[in-house]
């Protein structure tokens, strides 16, 4: 690595500043495509820049305990990548792991931000832990056809097509989610139950073609607005089957919605009808 030492005019490393420490010890603040790196280079890196490992067929495992940010398409189409350990990662940029077809699990306990399509078309992905992430971006897990378990404890918003065509997903617990955008779960054909007790807005076609969805929990919500009657299009609710649990004190608000006539048979009031929930 070149040394940009500001302490010595001749450019020789002083051995004290950060630039010299990186050069002399082989550590790094970002990962670079550089040969002959010391063994501890990757273990101390804190960033993976854009495109770093894109189209790399030989990489099978990623163990970067100190990385806090992964750039755009950083691991795009790594066809043999099956293990990712990023325990300190806080940010993942657009399409970072798209088309990693052998990736089966991701553990991102400290992730707070994720951009569009980060795991788009990861067809073998089964498990994702993003417990601290508050927002799931556009197409994040679209076409993850084997995804069965997602931890999103602190998520407050799901963007459009985030889980579209996740055919194996059976259940989703979103205890703090307040908004879900269009087509977010479209064609999740095995989704049977969704827990979104605080959700206040469901956009068009959110659960379109969720053929087995029979239970949705909205009990702690002041009032969940459906942008139109297509939110549950081609679900059992459209046939008057299944249960959409709402708070008993909010029934009159739902009755005034333009979607009431579509799903009235499925709304199940729960709790004290005289209790008023604050919005």
PDB file of C-alpha atoms in Angstrom:
ATOM      1  CA  UNK A   1       0.000   0.000   0.000  1.00  0.00           C
ATOM      2  CA  UNK A   2       1.107   3.544  -0.688  1.00  0.00           C
ATOM      3  CA  UNK A   3       1.783   5.630   2.408  1.00  0.00           C
ATOM      4  CA  UNK A   4       0.542   9.225   2.486  1.00  0.00           C
ATOM      5  CA  UNK A   5       2.510  10.301   5.526  1.00  0.00           C
ATOM      6  CA  UNK A   6       2.125  13.962   6.405  1.00  0.00           C
ATOM      7  CA  UNK A   7       4.918  13.962   8.968  1.00  0.00           C
ATOM      8  CA  UNK A   8       7.941  13.259   6.765  1.00  0.00           C
ATOM      9  CA  UNK A   9       8.687  15.259   3.627  1.00  0.00           C
ATOM     10  CA  UNK A  10      10.379  12.340   1.893  1.00  0.00           C
ATOM     11  CA  UNK A  11       7.237  10.229   2.201  1.00  0.00           C
ATOM     12  CA  UNK A  12       8.865   7.664   4.452  1.00  0.00           C
ATOM     13  CA  UNK A  13       6.482   6.329   7.100  1.00  0.00           C
ATOM     14  CA  UNK A  14       6.878   7.857  10.517  1.00  0.00           C
ATOM     15  CA  UNK A  15       5.339   4.802  12.137  1.00  0.00           C
ATOM     16  CA  UNK A  16       3.062   6.857  14.383  1.00  0.00           C
ATOM     17  CA  UNK A  17       0.165   8.234  12.315  1.00  0.00           C
ATOM     18  CA  UNK A  18      -2.844   6.193  11.148  1.00  0.00           C
ATOM     19  CA  UNK A  19      -1.689   5.942   7.536  1.00  0.00           C
ATOM     20  CA  UNK A  20       1.633   4.520   8.609  1.00  0.00           C
ATOM     21  CA  UNK A  21       0.059   2.142  11.081  1.00  0.00           C
ATOM     22  CA  UNK A  22      -2.099   0.702   8.316  1.00  0.00           C
ATOM     23  CA  UNK A  23       0.882   0.274   5.997  1.00  0.00           C
ATOM     24  CA  UNK A  24       3.249  -1.172   8.581  1.00  0.00           C
ATOM     25  CA  UNK A  25       0.848  -3.428  10.463  1.00  0.00           C
ATOM     26  CA  UNK A  26      -1.264  -4.545   7.523  1.00  0.00           C
ATOM     27  CA  UNK A  27      -4.509  -3.359   9.095  1.00  0.00           C
ATOM     28  CA  UNK A  28      -7.136  -1.382   7.273  1.00  0.00           C
ATOM     29  CA  UNK A  29     -10.125   0.860   7.671  1.00  0.00           C
ATOM     30  CA  UNK A  30     -11.581  -0.249   4.324  1.00  0.00           C
ATOM     31  CA  UNK A  31     -11.144  -3.363   2.227  1.00  0.00           C
ATOM     32  CA  UNK A  32      -9.224  -2.899  -1.008  1.00  0.00           C
ATOM     33  CA  UNK A  33      -8.424  -5.186  -3.928  1.00  0.00           C
ATOM     34  CA  UNK A  34      -4.734  -5.390  -3.005  1.00  0.00           C
ATOM     35  CA  UNK A  35      -2.431  -8.385  -3.218  1.00  0.00           C
ATOM     36  CA  UNK A  36       0.046  -9.622  -0.598  1.00  0.00           C
ATOM     37  CA  UNK A  37      -1.946  -8.406   2.381  1.00  0.00           C
ATOM     38  CA  UNK A  38      -1.014  -9.405   5.901  1.00  0.00           C
ATOM     39  CA  UNK A  39      -3.240 -12.026   7.600  1.00  0.00           C
ATOM     40  CA  UNK A  40      -4.967  -9.557   9.923  1.00  0.00           C
ATOM     41  CA  UNK A  41      -5.953  -7.139   7.153  1.00  0.00           C
ATOM     42  CA  UNK A  42      -9.519  -8.357   6.689  1.00  0.00           C
ATOM     43  CA  UNK A  43     -10.165  -9.031  10.361  1.00  0.00           C
ATOM     44  CA  UNK A  44      -9.618  -5.363  11.214  1.00  0.00           C
ATOM     45  CA  UNK A  45     -11.399  -3.770   8.242  1.00  0.00           C
ATOM     46  CA  UNK A  46     -14.416  -1.601   9.030  1.00  0.00           C
ATOM     47  CA  UNK A  47     -15.869  -0.965   5.539  1.00  0.00           C
ATOM     48  CA  UNK A  48     -16.440  -2.960   2.355  1.00  0.00           C
ATOM     49  CA  UNK A  49     -16.606  -0.450  -0.540  1.00  0.00           C
ATOM     50  CA  UNK A  50     -18.823  -0.680  -3.628  1.00  0.00           C
ATOM     51  CA  UNK A  51     -18.243  -3.630  -6.002  1.00  0.00           C
ATOM     52  CA  UNK A  52     -15.344  -5.042  -3.918  1.00  0.00           C
ATOM     53  CA  UNK A  53     -16.157  -8.755  -4.316  1.00  0.00           C
ATOM     54  CA  UNK A  54     -18.767  -8.597  -7.110  1.00  0.00           C
ATOM     55  CA  UNK A  55     -18.747 -11.619  -9.447  1.00  0.00           C
ATOM     56  CA  UNK A  56     -16.189 -13.453  -7.295  1.00  0.00           C
ATOM     57  CA  UNK A  57     -16.743 -17.216  -7.790  1.00  0.00           C
ATOM     58  CA  UNK A  58     -14.127 -18.369  -5.261  1.00  0.00           C
ATOM     59  CA  UNK A  59     -15.389 -16.625  -2.125  1.00  0.00           C
ATOM     60  CA  UNK A  60     -17.383 -19.013   0.070  1.00  0.00           C
ATOM     61  CA  UNK A  61     -17.330 -17.371   3.489  1.00  0.00           C
ATOM     62  CA  UNK A  62     -17.261 -13.838   4.884  1.00  0.00           C
ATOM     63  CA  UNK A  63     -16.051 -13.262   8.440  1.00  0.00           C
ATOM     64  CA  UNK A  64     -15.667  -9.530   9.084  1.00  0.00           C
ATOM     65  CA  UNK A  65     -16.242  -8.890  12.794  1.00  0.00           C
ATOM     66  CA  UNK A  66     -15.446  -5.158  12.682  1.00  0.00           C
ATOM     67  CA  UNK A  67     -17.141  -4.110   9.440  1.00  0.00           C
ATOM     68  CA  UNK A  68     -19.937  -1.604  10.035  1.00  0.00           C
ATOM     69  CA  UNK A  69     -20.790  -0.768   6.408  1.00  0.00           C
ATOM     70  CA  UNK A  70     -21.161  -2.820   3.211  1.00  0.00           C
ATOM     71  CA  UNK A  71     -21.253  -0.857  -0.053  1.00  0.00           C
ATOM     72  CA  UNK A  72     -23.380  -1.146  -3.196  1.00  0.00           C
ATOM     73  CA  UNK A  73     -23.167  -4.559  -4.906  1.00  0.00           C
ATOM     74  CA  UNK A  74     -20.170  -5.385  -2.696  1.00  0.00           C
ATOM     75  CA  UNK A  75     -20.903  -9.132  -2.911  1.00  0.00           C
ATOM     76  CA  UNK A  76     -23.115  -9.076  -6.002  1.00  0.00           C
ATOM     77  CA  UNK A  77     -23.368 -12.515  -7.646  1.00  0.00           C
ATOM     78  CA  UNK A  78     -20.923 -14.437  -5.502  1.00  0.00           C
ATOM     79  CA  UNK A  79     -22.387 -17.796  -6.585  1.00  0.00           C
ATOM     80  CA  UNK A  80     -20.636 -19.891  -3.909  1.00  0.00           C
ATOM     81  CA  UNK A  81     -20.974 -17.596  -0.902  1.00  0.00           C
ATOM     82  CA  UNK A  82     -22.798 -19.551   1.792  1.00  0.00           C
ATOM     83  CA  UNK A  83     -21.700 -18.086   5.113  1.00  0.00           C
ATOM     84  CA  UNK A  84     -21.754 -14.435   6.217  1.00  0.00           C
ATOM     85  CA  UNK A  85     -20.717 -13.165   9.652  1.00  0.00           C
ATOM     86  CA  UNK A  86     -21.113  -9.400  10.103  1.00  0.00           C
ATOM     87  CA  UNK A  87     -21.917  -8.984  13.805  1.00  0.00           C
ATOM     88  CA  UNK A  88     -21.035  -5.266  13.889  1.00  0.00           C
ATOM     89  CA  UNK A  89     -22.574  -4.236  10.581  1.00  0.00           C
ATOM     90  CA  UNK A  90     -24.932  -1.249  10.779  1.00  0.00           C
ATOM     91  CA  UNK A  91     -25.449  -0.353   7.097  1.00  0.00           C
ATOM     92  CA  UNK A  92     -25.941  -2.462   3.971  1.00  0.00           C
ATOM     93  CA  UNK A  93     -26.240  -0.653   0.652  1.00  0.00           C
ATOM     94  CA  UNK A  94     -28.200  -1.468  -2.498  1.00  0.00           C
ATOM     95  CA  UNK A  95     -27.992  -4.969  -4.001  1.00  0.00           C
ATOM     96  CA  UNK A  96     -25.029  -5.821  -1.773  1.00  0.00           C
ATOM     97  CA  UNK A  97     -25.734  -9.581  -1.813  1.00  0.00           C
ATOM     98  CA  UNK A  98     -28.014  -9.884  -4.836  1.00  0.00           C
ATOM     99  CA  UNK A  99     -27.913 -13.256  -6.623  1.00  0.00           C
ATOM    100  CA  UNK A 100     -25.829 -14.995  -3.952  1.00  0.00           C
ATOM    101  CA  UNK A 101     -27.632 -18.246  -4.704  1.00  0.00           C
ATOM    102  CA  UNK A 102     -25.988 -20.448  -2.050  1.00  0.00           C
ATOM    103  CA  UNK A 103     -26.323 -18.058   0.896  1.00  0.00           C
ATOM    104  CA  UNK A 104     -28.542 -19.781   3.479  1.00  0.00           C
ATOM    105  CA  UNK A 105     -28.425 -17.582   6.604  1.00  0.00           C
ATOM    106  CA  UNK A 106     -27.525 -14.046   7.649  1.00  0.00           C
ATOM    107  CA  UNK A 107     -27.015 -12.755  11.176  1.00  0.00           C
ATOM    108  CA  UNK A 108     -27.075  -8.957  11.377  1.00  0.00           C
ATOM    109  CA  UNK A 109     -28.039  -8.161  14.985  1.00  0.00           C
ATOM    110  CA  UNK A 110     -26.790  -4.549  14.847  1.00  0.00           C
ATOM    111  CA  UNK A 111     -28.088  -3.602  11.415  1.00  0.00           C
ATOM    112  CA  UNK A 112     -29.966  -0.297  11.440  1.00  0.00           C
ATOM    113  CA  UNK A 113     -30.136   0.581   7.730  1.00  0.00           C
ATOM    114  CA  UNK A 114     -30.607  -1.534   4.619  1.00  0.00           C
ATOM    115  CA  UNK A 115     -31.034  -0.322   1.059  1.00  0.00           C
ATOM    116  CA  UNK A 116     -32.956  -1.675  -1.938  1.00  0.00           C
ATOM    117  CA  UNK A 117     -32.514  -5.235  -3.134  1.00  0.00           C
ATOM    118  CA  UNK A 118     -29.791  -6.117  -0.622  1.00  0.00           C
ATOM    119  CA  UNK A 119     -30.691  -9.836  -0.701  1.00  0.00           C
ATOM    120  CA  UNK A 120     -32.741  -9.837  -3.891  1.00  0.00           C
ATOM    121  CA  UNK A 121     -32.938 -13.264  -5.529  1.00  0.00           C
ATOM    122  CA  UNK A 122     -30.938 -15.078  -2.833  1.00  0.00           C
ATOM    123  CA  UNK A 123     -32.829 -18.243  -3.637  1.00  0.00           C
ATOM    124  CA  UNK A 124     -31.302 -20.456  -0.895  1.00  0.00           C
ATOM    125  CA  UNK A 125     -31.684 -17.962   1.959  1.00  0.00           C
ATOM    126  CA  UNK A 126     -33.681 -19.474   4.828  1.00  0.00           C
ATOM    127  CA  UNK A 127     -32.967 -17.323   7.880  1.00  0.00           C
ATOM    128  CA  UNK A 128     -32.390 -13.603   8.453  1.00  0.00           C
ATOM    129  CA  UNK A 129     -31.837 -11.875  11.785  1.00  0.00           C
ATOM    130  CA  UNK A 130     -32.188  -8.097  11.544  1.00  0.00           C
ATOM    131  CA  UNK A 131     -33.641  -7.474  14.977  1.00  0.00           C
ATOM    132  CA  UNK A 132     -32.571  -3.815  15.271  1.00  0.00           C
ATOM    133  CA  UNK A 133     -33.408  -2.748  11.715  1.00  0.00           C
ATOM    134  CA  UNK A 134     -36.276  -0.256  11.640  1.00  0.00           C
ATOM    135  CA  UNK A 135     -36.875  -0.243   7.873  1.00  0.00           C
ATOM    136  CA  UNK A 136     -36.926  -3.012   5.251  1.00  0.00           C
ATOM    137  CA  UNK A 137     -36.248  -1.415   1.880  1.00  0.00           C
ATOM    138  CA  UNK A 138     -37.696  -1.955  -1.603  1.00  0.00           C
ATOM    139  CA  UNK A 139     -37.100  -5.528  -2.862  1.00  0.00           C
ATOM    140  CA  UNK A 140     -34.826  -6.430   0.063  1.00  0.00           C
ATOM    141  CA  UNK A 141     -35.877 -10.104   0.082  1.00  0.00           C
ATOM    142  CA  UNK A 142     -37.794 -10.376  -3.182  1.00  0.00           C
ATOM    143  CA  UNK A 143     -37.580 -13.857  -4.753  1.00  0.00           C
ATOM    144  CA  UNK A 144     -35.978 -15.394  -1.659  1.00  0.00           C
ATOM    145  CA  UNK A 145     -38.080 -18.453  -2.348  1.00  0.00           C
ATOM    146  CA  UNK A 146     -36.785 -20.537   0.588  1.00  0.00           C
ATOM    147  CA  UNK A 147     -36.954 -17.865   3.292  1.00  0.00           C
ATOM    148  CA  UNK A 148     -38.818 -19.264   6.311  1.00  0.00           C
ATOM    149  CA  UNK A 149     -37.685 -17.227   9.328  1.00  0.00           C
ATOM    150  CA  UNK A 150     -37.106 -13.464   9.656  1.00  0.00           C
ATOM    151  CA  UNK A 151     -36.457 -11.572  12.897  1.00  0.00           C
ATOM    152  CA  UNK A 152     -37.599  -7.933  12.629  1.00  0.00           C
ATOM    153  CA  UNK A 153     -38.398  -7.037  16.211  1.00  0.00           C
ATOM    154  CA  UNK A 154     -37.859  -3.271  15.856  1.00  0.00           C
ATOM    155  CA  UNK A 155     -39.036  -2.798  12.282  1.00  0.00           C
ATOM    156  CA  UNK A 156     -41.520   0.070  11.851  1.00  0.00           C
ATOM    157  CA  UNK A 157     -41.875   0.139   8.061  1.00  0.00           C
ATOM    158  CA  UNK A 158     -41.854  -2.373   5.194  1.00  0.00           C
ATOM    159  CA  UNK A 159     -41.291  -0.882   1.746  1.00  0.00           C
ATOM    160  CA  UNK A 160     -42.741  -2.029  -1.596  1.00  0.00           C
ATOM    161  CA  UNK A 161     -42.014  -5.587  -2.780  1.00  0.00           C
ATOM    162  CA  UNK A 162     -39.741  -6.184   0.223  1.00  0.00           C
ATOM    163  CA  UNK A 163     -40.875  -9.823   0.568  1.00  0.00           C
ATOM    164  CA  UNK A 164     -42.572 -10.336  -2.776  1.00  0.00           C
ATOM    165  CA  UNK A 165     -42.585 -13.993  -3.925  1.00  0.00           C
ATOM    166  CA  UNK A 166     -41.116 -15.345  -0.691  1.00  0.00           C
ATOM    167  CA  UNK A 167     -43.063 -18.546  -1.284  1.00  0.00           C
ATOM    168  CA  UNK A 168     -41.876 -20.482   1.781  1.00  0.00           C
ATOM    169  CA  UNK A 169     -42.499 -17.810   4.429  1.00  0.00           C
ATOM    170  CA  UNK A 170     -45.217 -19.185   6.768  1.00  0.00           C
ATOM    171  CA  UNK A 171     -45.453 -16.552   9.513  1.00  0.00           C
ATOM    172  CA  UNK A 172     -44.268 -13.043  10.216  1.00  0.00           C
ATOM    173  CA  UNK A 173     -44.107 -11.206  13.526  1.00  0.00           C
ATOM    174  CA  UNK A 174     -43.871  -7.415  13.177  1.00  0.00           C
ATOM    175  CA  UNK A 175     -44.775  -6.152  16.663  1.00  0.00           C
ATOM    176  CA  UNK A 176     -43.720  -2.538  16.016  1.00  0.00           C
ATOM    177  CA  UNK A 177     -44.500  -2.096  12.323  1.00  0.00           C
ATOM    178  CA  UNK A 178     -46.773   0.863  11.520  1.00  0.00           C
ATOM    179  CA  UNK A 179     -46.739   1.001   7.699  1.00  0.00           C
ATOM    180  CA  UNK A 180     -46.509  -1.548   4.880  1.00  0.00           C
ATOM    181  CA  UNK A 181     -46.208  -0.363   1.290  1.00  0.00           C
ATOM    182  CA  UNK A 182     -47.568  -1.744  -1.976  1.00  0.00           C
ATOM    183  CA  UNK A 183     -46.930  -5.363  -2.988  1.00  0.00           C
ATOM    184  CA  UNK A 184     -44.736  -5.919   0.082  1.00  0.00           C
ATOM    185  CA  UNK A 185     -45.899  -9.544   0.501  1.00  0.00           C
ATOM    186  CA  UNK A 186     -47.395 -10.180  -2.919  1.00  0.00           C
ATOM    187  CA  UNK A 187     -47.391 -13.864  -3.900  1.00  0.00           C
ATOM    188  CA  UNK A 188     -46.201 -15.133  -0.508  1.00  0.00           C
ATOM    189  CA  UNK A 189     -48.284 -18.190  -1.210  1.00  0.00           C
ATOM    190  CA  UNK A 190     -47.575 -20.041   2.067  1.00  0.00           C
ATOM    191  CA  UNK A 191     -48.009 -17.078   4.415  1.00  0.00           C
ATOM    192  CA  UNK A 192     -50.749 -18.032   6.899  1.00  0.00           C
ATOM    193  CA  UNK A 193     -50.394 -15.514   9.746  1.00  0.00           C
ATOM    194  CA  UNK A 194     -49.122 -11.950  10.171  1.00  0.00           C
ATOM    195  CA  UNK A 195     -48.788 -10.170  13.495  1.00  0.00           C
ATOM    196  CA  UNK A 196     -48.892  -6.392  12.930  1.00  0.00           C
ATOM    197  CA  UNK A 197     -50.799  -5.141  15.995  1.00  0.00           C
ATOM    198  CA  UNK A 198     -49.677  -1.507  15.623  1.00  0.00           C
ATOM    199  CA  UNK A 199     -49.953  -1.141  11.850  1.00  0.00           C
ATOM    200  CA  UNK A 200     -51.859   1.983  10.816  1.00  0.00           C
ATOM    201  CA  UNK A 201     -51.517   1.834   7.017  1.00  0.00           C
ATOM    202  CA  UNK A 202     -51.651  -0.968   4.447  1.00  0.00           C
ATOM    203  CA  UNK A 203     -50.999   0.083   0.874  1.00  0.00           C
ATOM    204  CA  UNK A 204     -52.534  -1.436  -2.270  1.00  0.00           C
ATOM    205  CA  UNK A 205     -51.874  -5.117  -2.978  1.00  0.00           C
ATOM    206  CA  UNK A 206     -49.812  -5.603   0.182  1.00  0.00           C
ATOM    207  CA  UNK A 207     -51.009  -9.195   0.580  1.00  0.00           C
ATOM    208  CA  UNK A 208     -52.184  -9.779  -2.991  1.00  0.00           C
ATOM    209  CA  UNK A 209     -52.212 -13.504  -3.834  1.00  0.00           C
ATOM    210  CA  UNK A 210     -51.298 -14.669  -0.338  1.00  0.00           C
ATOM    211  CA  UNK A 211     -53.443 -17.708  -0.951  1.00  0.00           C
ATOM    212  CA  UNK A 212     -53.246 -19.204   2.562  1.00  0.00           C
ATOM    213  CA  UNK A 213     -53.312 -16.037   4.686  1.00  0.00           C
ATOM    214  CA  UNK A 214     -56.139 -16.514   7.210  1.00  0.00           C
ATOM    215  CA  UNK A 215     -55.057 -14.495  10.253  1.00  0.00           C
ATOM    216  CA  UNK A 216     -53.979 -10.855  10.668  1.00  0.00           C
ATOM    217  CA  UNK A 217     -53.658  -9.153  14.056  1.00  0.00           C
ATOM    218  CA  UNK A 218     -54.439  -5.403  14.186  1.00  0.00           C
ATOM    219  CA  UNK A 219     -55.745  -5.333  17.748  1.00  0.00           C
ATOM    220  CA  UNK A 220     -53.543  -2.586  19.207  1.00  0.00           C
ATOM    221  CA  UNK A 221     -54.009  -0.179  16.326  1.00  0.00           C
ATOM    222  CA  UNK A 222     -56.181   2.899  16.670  1.00  0.00           C
ATOM    223  CA  UNK A 223     -57.313   2.368  13.095  1.00  0.00           C
ATOM    224  CA  UNK A 224     -55.552   0.667  10.201  1.00  0.00           C
ATOM    225  CA  UNK A 225     -56.205   2.454   6.945  1.00  0.00           C
ATOM    226  CA  UNK A 226     -56.350   0.303   3.832  1.00  0.00           C
ATOM    227  CA  UNK A 227     -55.426   2.390   0.796  1.00  0.00           C
ATOM    228  CA  UNK A 228     -58.038   0.447  -1.187  1.00  0.00           C
ATOM    229  CA  UNK A 229     -59.856  -2.859  -1.182  1.00  0.00           C
ATOM    230  CA  UNK A 230     -57.006  -4.617  -3.011  1.00  0.00           C
ATOM    231  CA  UNK A 231     -54.859  -4.918   0.115  1.00  0.00           C
ATOM    232  CA  UNK A 232     -56.077  -8.509   0.569  1.00  0.00           C
ATOM    233  CA  UNK A 233     -56.885  -9.270  -3.067  1.00  0.00           C
ATOM    234  CA  UNK A 234     -56.948 -13.022  -3.857  1.00  0.00           C
ATOM    235  CA  UNK A 235     -56.640 -13.879  -0.161  1.00  0.00           C
ATOM    236  CA  UNK A 236     -59.158 -16.068   1.697  1.00  0.00           C
ATOM    237  CA  UNK A 237     -60.543 -12.839   3.198  1.00  0.00           C
ATOM    238  CA  UNK A 238     -61.946 -11.986  -0.217  1.00  0.00           C
ATOM    239  CA  UNK A 239     -64.130 -15.098   0.120  1.00  0.00           C
ATOM    240  CA  UNK A 240     -65.201 -14.251   3.665  1.00  0.00           C
ATOM    241  CA  UNK A 241     -62.757 -16.753   5.183  1.00  0.00           C
ATOM    242  CA  UNK A 242     -60.219 -16.147   7.966  1.00  0.00           C
ATOM    243  CA  UNK A 243     -59.943 -13.527  10.723  1.00  0.00           C
ATOM    244  CA  UNK A 244     -58.724  -9.930  10.778  1.00  0.00           C
ATOM    245  CA  UNK A 245     -58.547  -9.040  14.474  1.00  0.00           C
ATOM    246  CA  UNK A 246     -59.322  -5.409  15.326  1.00  0.00           C
ATOM    247  CA  UNK A 247     -59.972  -3.606  18.601  1.00  0.00           C
ATOM    248  CA  UNK A 248     -63.643  -3.642  19.566  1.00  0.00           C
ATOM    249  CA  UNK A 249     -63.561   0.065  20.325  1.00  0.00           C
ATOM    250  CA  UNK A 250     -62.624   0.875  16.725  1.00  0.00           C
ATOM    251  CA  UNK A 251     -65.336  -1.047  14.858  1.00  0.00           C
ATOM    252  CA  UNK A 252     -67.209   2.072  13.757  1.00  0.00           C
ATOM    253  CA  UNK A 253     -64.073   3.485  12.135  1.00  0.00           C
ATOM    254  CA  UNK A 254     -63.596   0.342  10.070  1.00  0.00           C
ATOM    255  CA  UNK A 255     -67.261   0.314   9.088  1.00  0.00           C
ATOM    256  CA  UNK A 256     -66.774   3.721   7.475  1.00  0.00           C
ATOM    257  CA  UNK A 257     -63.896   2.463   5.317  1.00  0.00           C
ATOM    258  CA  UNK A 258     -64.512   1.752   1.647  1.00  0.00           C
ATOM    259  CA  UNK A 259     -63.081  -1.742   2.174  1.00  0.00           C
ATOM    260  CA  UNK A 260     -65.633  -2.778   4.845  1.00  0.00           C
ATOM    261  CA  UNK A 261     -68.016  -4.332   2.344  1.00  0.00           C
ATOM    262  CA  UNK A 262     -65.205  -6.525   0.979  1.00  0.00           C
ATOM    263  CA  UNK A 263     -63.958  -7.981   4.238  1.00  0.00           C
ATOM    264  CA  UNK A 264     -66.714  -7.327   6.794  1.00  0.00           C
ATOM    265  CA  UNK A 265     -67.252 -11.031   7.421  1.00  0.00           C
ATOM    266  CA  UNK A 266     -63.613 -11.416   8.500  1.00  0.00           C
ATOM    267  CA  UNK A 267     -63.266  -8.543  10.984  1.00  0.00           C
ATOM    268  CA  UNK A 268     -63.221  -9.905  14.542  1.00  0.00           C
ATOM    269  CA  UNK A 269     -63.565  -7.305  17.358  1.00  0.00           C
ATOM    270  CA  UNK A 270     -61.363  -8.005  20.397  1.00  0.00           C
ATOM    271  CA  UNK A 271     -61.254  -6.304  23.818  1.00  0.00           C
ATOM    272  CA  UNK A 272     -63.386  -3.721  25.572  1.00  0.00           C
ATOM    273  CA  UNK A 273     -65.655  -1.888  23.086  1.00  0.00           C
ATOM    274  CA  UNK A 274     -65.732   1.141  25.404  1.00  0.00           C
ATOM    275  CA  UNK A 275     -61.986   1.525  25.495  1.00  0.00           C
ATOM    276  CA  UNK A 276     -60.545   4.206  23.222  1.00  0.00           C
ATOM    277  CA  UNK A 277     -57.097   3.661  21.714  1.00  0.00           C
ATOM    278  CA  UNK A 278     -55.014   6.731  21.040  1.00  0.00           C
ATOM    279  CA  UNK A 279     -53.672   7.194  17.519  1.00  0.00           C
TER     280      UNK A 279
END
